[in-house]
Protein backbone atom coordinates (compact mmCIF):
# COMPACT_ATOMS: atom_id res chain seq x y z
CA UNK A 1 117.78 131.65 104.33
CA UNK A 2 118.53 127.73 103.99
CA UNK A 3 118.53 126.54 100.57
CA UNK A 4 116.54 123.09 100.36
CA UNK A 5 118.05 119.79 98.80
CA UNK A 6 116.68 119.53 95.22
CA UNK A 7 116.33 116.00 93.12
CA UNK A 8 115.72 115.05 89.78
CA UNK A 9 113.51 112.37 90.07
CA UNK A 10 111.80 110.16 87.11
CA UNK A 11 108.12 108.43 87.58
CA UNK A 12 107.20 105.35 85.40
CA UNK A 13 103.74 105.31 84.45
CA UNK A 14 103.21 101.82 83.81
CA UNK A 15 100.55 100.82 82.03
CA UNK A 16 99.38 97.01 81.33
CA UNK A 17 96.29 96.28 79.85
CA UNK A 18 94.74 100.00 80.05
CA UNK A 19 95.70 99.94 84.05
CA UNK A 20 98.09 101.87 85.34
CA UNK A 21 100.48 100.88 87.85
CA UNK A 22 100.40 102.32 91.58
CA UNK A 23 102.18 102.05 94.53
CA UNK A 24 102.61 102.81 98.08
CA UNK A 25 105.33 104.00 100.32
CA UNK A 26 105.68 102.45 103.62
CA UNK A 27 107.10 105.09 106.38
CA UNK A 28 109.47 107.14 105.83
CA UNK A 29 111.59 109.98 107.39
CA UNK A 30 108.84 112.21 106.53
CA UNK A 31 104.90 112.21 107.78
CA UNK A 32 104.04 113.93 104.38
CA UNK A 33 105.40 110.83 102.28
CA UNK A 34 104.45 108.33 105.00
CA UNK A 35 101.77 105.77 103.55
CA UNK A 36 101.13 107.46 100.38
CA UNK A 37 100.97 106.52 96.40
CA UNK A 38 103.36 107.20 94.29
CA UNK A 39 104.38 106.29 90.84
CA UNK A 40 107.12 103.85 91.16
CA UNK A 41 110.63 105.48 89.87
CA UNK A 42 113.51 107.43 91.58
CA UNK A 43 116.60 109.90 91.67
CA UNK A 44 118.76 110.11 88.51
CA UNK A 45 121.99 109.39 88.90
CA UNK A 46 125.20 111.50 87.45
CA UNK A 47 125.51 110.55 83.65
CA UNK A 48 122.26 108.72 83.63
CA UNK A 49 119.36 110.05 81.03
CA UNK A 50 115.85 110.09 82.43
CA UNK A 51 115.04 106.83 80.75
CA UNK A 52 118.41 104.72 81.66
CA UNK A 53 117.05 105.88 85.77
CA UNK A 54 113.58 104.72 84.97
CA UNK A 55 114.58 101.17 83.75
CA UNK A 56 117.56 100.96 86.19
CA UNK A 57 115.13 102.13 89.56
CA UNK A 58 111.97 99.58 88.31
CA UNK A 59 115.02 97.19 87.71
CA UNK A 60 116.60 97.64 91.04
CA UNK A 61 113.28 98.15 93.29
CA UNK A 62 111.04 95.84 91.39
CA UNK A 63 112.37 93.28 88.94
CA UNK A 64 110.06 94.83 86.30
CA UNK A 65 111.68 95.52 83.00
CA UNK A 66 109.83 98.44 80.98
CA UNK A 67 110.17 99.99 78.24
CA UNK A 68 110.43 103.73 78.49
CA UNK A 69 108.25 105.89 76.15
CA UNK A 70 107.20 109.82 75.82
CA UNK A 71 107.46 112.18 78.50
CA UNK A 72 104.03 112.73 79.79
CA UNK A 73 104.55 115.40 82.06
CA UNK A 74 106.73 117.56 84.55
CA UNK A 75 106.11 119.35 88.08
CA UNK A 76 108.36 121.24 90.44
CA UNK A 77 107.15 120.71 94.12
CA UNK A 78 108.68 121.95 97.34
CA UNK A 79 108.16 119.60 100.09
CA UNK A 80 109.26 120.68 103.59
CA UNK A 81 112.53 119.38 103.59
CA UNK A 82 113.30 119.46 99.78
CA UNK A 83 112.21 119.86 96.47
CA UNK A 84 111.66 117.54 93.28
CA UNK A 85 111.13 118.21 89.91
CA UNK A 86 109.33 114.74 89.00
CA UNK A 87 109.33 113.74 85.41
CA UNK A 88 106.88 111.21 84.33
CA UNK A 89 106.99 108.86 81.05
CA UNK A 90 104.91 106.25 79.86
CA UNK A 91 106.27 103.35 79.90
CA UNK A 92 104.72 99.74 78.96
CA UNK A 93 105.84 96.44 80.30
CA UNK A 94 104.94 93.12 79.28
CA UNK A 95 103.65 91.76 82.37
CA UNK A 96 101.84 92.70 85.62
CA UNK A 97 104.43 90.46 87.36
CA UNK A 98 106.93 92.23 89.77
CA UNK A 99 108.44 91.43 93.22
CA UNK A 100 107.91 94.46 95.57
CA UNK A 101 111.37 95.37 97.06
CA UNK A 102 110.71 99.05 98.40
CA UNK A 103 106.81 99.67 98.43
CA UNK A 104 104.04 98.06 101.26
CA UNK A 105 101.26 97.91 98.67
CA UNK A 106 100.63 97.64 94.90
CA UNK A 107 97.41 98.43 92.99
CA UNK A 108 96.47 98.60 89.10
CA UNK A 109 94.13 100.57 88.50
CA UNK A 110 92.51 102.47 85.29
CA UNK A 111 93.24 105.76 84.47
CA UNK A 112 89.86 107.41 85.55
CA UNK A 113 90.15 105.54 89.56
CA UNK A 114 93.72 107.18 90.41
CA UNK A 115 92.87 110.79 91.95
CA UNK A 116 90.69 108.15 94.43
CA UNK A 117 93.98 107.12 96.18
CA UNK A 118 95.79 109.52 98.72
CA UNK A 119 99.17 110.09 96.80
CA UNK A 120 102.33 111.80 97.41
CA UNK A 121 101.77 115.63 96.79
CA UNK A 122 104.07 115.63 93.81
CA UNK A 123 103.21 112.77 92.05
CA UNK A 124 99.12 114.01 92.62
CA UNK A 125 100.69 117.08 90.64
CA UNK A 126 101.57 114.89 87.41
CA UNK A 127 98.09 112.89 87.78
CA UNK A 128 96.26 116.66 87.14
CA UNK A 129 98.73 117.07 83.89
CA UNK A 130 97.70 113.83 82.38
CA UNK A 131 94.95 114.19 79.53
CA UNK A 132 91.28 112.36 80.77
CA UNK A 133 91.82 108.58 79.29
């Protein structure tokens, strides 16, 4: 029995202006990330909380400085290849400016319009936690 890679990963759910920030993967290693929507976010590194990762990876990937807020919601999921446990927090920023370092697309949208894009299967997970806005 092969034991997958597991990652603790963080999600920022940015909201500006009651829309929430989205964005999408170009290809990856994977078909089953390929293309899709994701909050943005990332792995947490050794010795790093959940919110130090979140401002470091939006930082790092997207020149956006946030402010980290309440945990909104956790999943487990087992992709093919590995599994995540994805944490999301709200987080706030003071702009909708950002410069687009790792991601092919960007979209805000409200809270009601995000099942319509085709996310990642994990990060689809956290939209079902959050409460109807």
């Amino acid at each position: 029995m092969t034991t997958l890679k597991h990652y603790n990963v963080v999600a920022a759910v940015v909201e500006v202006d009651g829309k929430v920030l989205c964005m999408q993967r170009g290809k990856t290693r994977f078909a089953y990330t390929s293309h899709l929507w994701e909050f943005p976010g990332g792995k947490i590194e050794p010795g790093e909380t959940p919110e130090e990762a979140l401002h470091r990876e939006l930082l790092e990937e997207m020149d956006l400085d946030v402010q980290v807020h309440e945990l909104m919601g956790t999943v487990t999921h087992d992709y093919p290849d590995f599994t995540i446990t994805l944490a999301a927090y709200r987080c706030t920023a003071a702009t909708m400016r950002f410069t687009m370092r790792e991601h092919v697309a960007s979209r805000w949208l409200l809270w009601k319009d995000l099942p319509t894009l085709a996310w990642c299967a994990a990060d689809a997970r956290l939209i079902d936690l959050f409460p109807v806005r």
